[in-house]
Amino acid sequence: MLEHDPQTAELDSGQDPAPTGLDTVNQQLAAAYPELSPQLKLAAGYVLEHPVEIAFQSIRKSAAAARVTASTLVRLAKRLGFDSYEQFRDVFQSAVQAGPVELSGRASDLRTLASQTDDQVFLDVGDAAFDNIGRLFTADNQTRVREAARLLLDADKIAVVGFRDTFACAYHFAYVGRIAMPNVQLIRGQEGGLLTELAPYGDRDVVVAFGFEPYCAETMRALEIARAGGAKAIVITDTLRSPLVPGATMTFTVANATPHFFPSILSAITLIEVLLAECVAFGPDELVDNVARFESRMRAMGAYVSNE
């Protein structure tokens, strides 16, 4: 049975205008989340993590899935400045309908293949991978990737942070990014060196941080140090309820669902490739020259093996 959600005086007497984009709704929810009541937190958490369901489910079905009452969802919508839940849901419907690059054909092929084999684990991992990447390629994210690329191109220095399960993401960003942009540095934080490595970063610099649940204390500490110096933060994480989000200049949430025993980093790696591609595509010609010089040096040093 669903717990009754009492009416509390959480709504501001003077409402701000309702947000018009999904990204704005998500950012406002993330900012308000720590101050919400337990019931509104359940509702907000469901909204943040299930935008497609919010777009197309009835309010009662969404409320049941979130384990709250329908009135709680209405109150959450009004908390954000919407006159009604329907107006709130329209934002999600517009975003989803604008949304992902068409991957349903591949997913359909995968399901067809599933009926012809007993190797369900292999197919379930593939199905999750297609879905995760599909959630990344939305019209909203396309605009925000361009904004993040501008932020990176304008930076004097770029620090990249990721520990444990996201170290592979940080390393990939730093390695590939440094080919075109020599001002990219991987922060390793070995032997207590976080402060030393991040101390030079200031208000003309950017730190790119990766973190999925369970969130690493080292990543939190790195962000604290960078922000204290005035550096801007681009955070790539799994939910806007992540502790890495507060104070971030930009946040990207990537889907990491998988039948595997550890969260998938596929969407994060794909986002890295998109971000760096945008930087090269819209940055100065010098970036292309840097890539060409890097390849020439590697070949001259015998780093690559010829297939001839």
mmCIF file with all atom_site columns, N, CA, C and O in Angstrom, residues 223-242:
data_model
loop_
_atom_site.group_PDB
_atom_site.id
_atom_site.type_symbol
_atom_site.label_atom_id
_atom_site.label_alt_id
_atom_site.label_comp_id
_atom_site.label_asym_id
_atom_site.label_entity_id
_atom_site.label_seq_id
_atom_site.pdbx_PDB_ins_code
_atom_site.Cartn_x
_atom_site.Cartn_y
_atom_site.Cartn_z
_atom_site.occupancy
_atom_site.B_iso_or_equiv
_atom_site.pdbx_formal_charge
_atom_site.auth_seq_id
_atom_site.auth_comp_id
_atom_site.auth_asym_id
_atom_site.auth_atom_id
_atom_site.pdbx_PDB_model_num
ATOM 1  N N  . LEU A 1 223 ? 37.268 17.308 -6.885  1.00 0.00 ? 223 LEU A N  1
ATOM 2  C CA . LEU A 1 223 ? 36.351 18.373 -7.272  1.00 0.00 ? 223 LEU A CA 1
ATOM 3  C C  . LEU A 1 223 ? 36.385 19.521 -6.262  1.00 0.00 ? 223 LEU A C  1
ATOM 4  O O  . LEU A 1 223 ? 36.337 20.699 -6.634  1.00 0.00 ? 223 LEU A O  1
ATOM 5  N N  . GLU A 1 224 ? 36.457 19.181 -4.994  1.00 0.00 ? 224 GLU A N  1
ATOM 6  C CA . GLU A 1 224 ? 36.529 20.213 -3.957  1.00 0.00 ? 224 GLU A CA 1
ATOM 7  C C  . GLU A 1 224 ? 37.770 21.088 -4.139  1.00 0.00 ? 224 GLU A C  1
ATOM 8  O O  . GLU A 1 224 ? 37.707 22.317 -4.049  1.00 0.00 ? 224 GLU A O  1
ATOM 9  N N  . ILE A 1 225 ? 38.909 20.439 -4.401  1.00 0.00 ? 225 ILE A N  1
ATOM 10 C CA . ILE A 1 225 ? 40.162 21.185 -4.590  1.00 0.00 ? 225 ILE A CA 1
ATOM 11 C C  . ILE A 1 225 ? 40.079 22.073 -5.825  1.00 0.00 ? 225 ILE A C  1
ATOM 12 O O  . ILE A 1 225 ? 40.451 23.252 -5.800  1.00 0.00 ? 225 ILE A O  1
ATOM 13 N N  . ALA A 1 226 ? 39.576 21.502 -6.926  1.00 0.00 ? 226 ALA A N  1
ATOM 14 C CA . ALA A 1 226 ? 39.502 22.260 -8.180  1.00 0.00 ? 226 ALA A CA 1
ATOM 15 C C  . ALA A 1 226 ? 38.559 23.451 -8.055  1.00 0.00 ? 226 ALA A C  1
ATOM 16 O O  . ALA A 1 226 ? 38.860 24.560 -8.514  1.00 0.00 ? 226 ALA A O  1
ATOM 17 N N  . ARG A 1 227 ? 37.408 23.230 -7.424  1.00 0.00 ? 227 ARG A N  1
ATOM 18 C CA . ARG A 1 227 ? 36.441 24.317 -7.276  1.00 0.00 ? 227 ARG A CA 1
ATOM 19 C C  . ARG A 1 227 ? 36.973 25.394 -6.339  1.00 0.00 ? 227 ARG A C  1
ATOM 20 O O  . ARG A 1 227 ? 36.706 26.580 -6.529  1.00 0.00 ? 227 ARG A O  1
ATOM 21 N N  . ALA A 1 228 ? 37.695 24.988 -5.317  1.00 0.00 ? 228 ALA A N  1
ATOM 22 C CA . ALA A 1 228 ? 38.271 25.964 -4.390  1.00 0.00 ? 228 ALA A CA 1
ATOM 23 C C  . ALA A 1 228 ? 39.218 26.907 -5.117  1.00 0.00 ? 228 ALA A C  1
ATOM 24 O O  . ALA A 1 228 ? 39.353 28.087 -4.751  1.00 0.00 ? 228 ALA A O  1
ATOM 25 N N  . GLY A 1 229 ? 39.868 26.391 -6.153  1.00 0.00 ? 229 GLY A N  1
ATOM 26 C CA . GLY A 1 229 ? 40.773 27.225 -6.953  1.00 0.00 ? 229 GLY A CA 1
ATOM 27 C C  . GLY A 1 229 ? 40.057 28.026 -8.020  1.00 0.00 ? 229 GLY A C  1
ATOM 28 O O  . GLY A 1 229 ? 40.687 28.812 -8.729  1.00 0.00 ? 229 GLY A O  1
ATOM 29 N N  . GLY A 1 230 ? 38.761 27.802 -8.172  1.00 0.00 ? 230 GLY A N  1
ATOM 30 C CA . GLY A 1 230 ? 37.980 28.549 -9.157  1.00 0.00 ? 230 GLY A CA 1
ATOM 31 C C  . GLY A 1 230 ? 37.769 27.844 -10.473 1.00 0.00 ? 230 GLY A C  1
ATOM 32 O O  . GLY A 1 230 ? 37.150 28.398 -11.387 1.00 0.00 ? 230 GLY A O  1
ATOM 33 N N  . ALA A 1 231 ? 38.263 26.610 -10.614 1.00 0.00 ? 231 ALA A N  1
ATOM 34 C CA . ALA A 1 231 ? 38.114 25.886 -11.886 1.00 0.00 ? 231 ALA A CA 1
ATOM 35 C C  . ALA A 1 231 ? 36.658 25.507 -12.120 1.00 0.00 ? 231 ALA A C  1
ATOM 36 O O  . ALA A 1 231 ? 35.925 25.191 -11.186 1.00 0.00 ? 231 ALA A O  1
ATOM 37 N N  . LYS A 1 232 ? 36.259 25.517 -13.375 1.00 0.00 ? 232 LYS A N  1
ATOM 38 C CA . LYS A 1 232 ? 34.914 25.084 -13.758 1.00 0.00 ? 232 LYS A CA 1
ATOM 39 C C  . LYS A 1 232 ? 34.912 23.555 -13.845 1.00 0.00 ? 232 LYS A C  1
ATOM 40 O O  . LYS A 1 232 ? 35.932 22.949 -14.168 1.00 0.00 ? 232 LYS A O  1
ATOM 41 N N  . ALA A 1 233 ? 33.756 22.944 -13.579 1.00 0.00 ? 233 ALA A N  1
ATOM 42 C CA . ALA A 1 233 ? 33.670 21.482 -13.572 1.00 0.00 ? 233 ALA A CA 1
ATOM 43 C C  . ALA A 1 233 ? 32.640 20.981 -14.573 1.00 0.00 ? 233 ALA A C  1
ATOM 44 O O  . ALA A 1 233 ? 31.505 21.468 -14.613 1.00 0.00 ? 233 ALA A O  1
ATOM 45 N N  . ILE A 1 234 ? 33.058 20.014 -15.392 1.00 0.00 ? 234 ILE A N  1
ATOM 46 C CA . ILE A 1 234 ? 32.136 19.245 -16.233 1.00 0.00 ? 234 ILE A CA 1
ATOM 47 C C  . ILE A 1 234 ? 32.066 17.853 -15.614 1.00 0.00 ? 234 ILE A C  1
ATOM 48 O O  . ILE A 1 234 ? 33.084 17.151 -15.546 1.00 0.00 ? 234 ILE A O  1
ATOM 49 N N  . VAL A 1 235 ? 30.886 17.470 -15.146 1.00 0.00 ? 235 VAL A N  1
ATOM 50 C CA . VAL A 1 235 ? 30.720 16.202 -14.435 1.00 0.00 ? 235 VAL A CA 1
ATOM 51 C C  . VAL A 1 235 ? 29.971 15.219 -15.313 1.00 0.00 ? 235 VAL A C  1
ATOM 52 O O  . VAL A 1 235 ? 28.919 15.544 -15.877 1.00 0.00 ? 235 VAL A O  1
ATOM 53 N N  . ILE A 1 236 ? 30.519 14.007 -15.441 1.00 0.00 ? 236 ILE A N  1
ATOM 54 C CA . ILE A 1 236 ? 29.846 12.906 -16.144 1.00 0.00 ? 236 ILE A CA 1
ATOM 55 C C  . ILE A 1 236 ? 29.533 11.859 -15.100 1.00 0.00 ? 236 ILE A C  1
ATOM 56 O O  . ILE A 1 236 ? 30.441 11.257 -14.507 1.00 0.00 ? 236 ILE A O  1
ATOM 57 N N  . THR A 1 237 ? 28.237 11.632 -14.855 1.00 0.00 ? 237 THR A N  1
ATOM 58 C CA . THR A 1 237 ? 27.834 10.753 -13.777 1.00 0.00 ? 237 THR A CA 1
ATOM 59 C C  . THR A 1 237 ? 26.579 9.990  -14.177 1.00 0.00 ? 237 THR A C  1
ATOM 60 O O  . THR A 1 237 ? 26.121 10.096 -15.315 1.00 0.00 ? 237 THR A O  1
ATOM 61 N N  . ASP A 1 238 ? 26.012 9.230  -13.239 1.00 0.00 ? 238 ASP A N  1
ATOM 62 C CA . ASP A 1 238 ? 24.896 8.354  -13.581 1.00 0.00 ? 238 ASP A CA 1
ATOM 63 C C  . ASP A 1 238 ? 23.529 8.923  -13.239 1.00 0.00 ? 238 ASP A C  1
ATOM 64 O O  . ASP A 1 238 ? 22.514 8.437  -13.733 1.00 0.00 ? 238 ASP A O  1
ATOM 65 N N  . THR A 1 239 ? 23.465 9.923  -12.379 1.00 0.00 ? 239 THR A N  1
ATOM 66 C CA . THR A 1 239 ? 22.180 10.513 -11.997 1.00 0.00 ? 239 THR A CA 1
ATOM 67 C C  . THR A 1 239 ? 22.421 11.915 -11.461 1.00 0.00 ? 239 THR A C  1
ATOM 68 O O  . THR A 1 239 ? 23.497 12.204 -10.916 1.00 0.00 ? 239 THR A O  1
ATOM 69 N N  . LEU A 1 240 ? 21.434 12.772 -11.596 1.00 0.00 ? 240 LEU A N  1
ATOM 70 C CA . LEU A 1 240 ? 21.573 14.125 -11.070 1.00 0.00 ? 240 LEU A CA 1
ATOM 71 C C  . LEU A 1 240 ? 21.494 14.160 -9.551  1.00 0.00 ? 240 LEU A C  1
ATOM 72 O O  . LEU A 1 240 ? 21.699 15.198 -8.942  1.00 0.00 ? 240 LEU A O  1
ATOM 73 N N  . ARG A 1 241 ? 21.217 13.004 -8.926  1.00 0.00 ? 241 ARG A N  1
ATOM 74 C CA . ARG A 1 241 ? 21.287 12.918 -7.463  1.00 0.00 ? 241 ARG A CA 1
ATOM 75 C C  . ARG A 1 241 ? 22.698 12.587 -6.995  1.00 0.00 ? 241 ARG A C  1
ATOM 76 O O  . ARG A 1 241 ? 22.958 12.480 -5.805  1.00 0.00 ? 241 ARG A O  1
ATOM 77 N N  . SER A 1 242 ? 23.624 12.431 -7.932  1.00 0.00 ? 242 SER A N  1
ATOM 78 C CA . SER A 1 242 ? 25.011 12.124 -7.603  1.00 0.00 ? 242 SER A CA 1
ATOM 79 C C  . SER A 1 242 ? 25.618 13.237 -6.751  1.00 0.00 ? 242 SER A C  1
ATOM 80 O O  . SER A 1 242 ? 25.386 14.425 -7.007  1.00 0.00 ? 242 SER A O  1
#
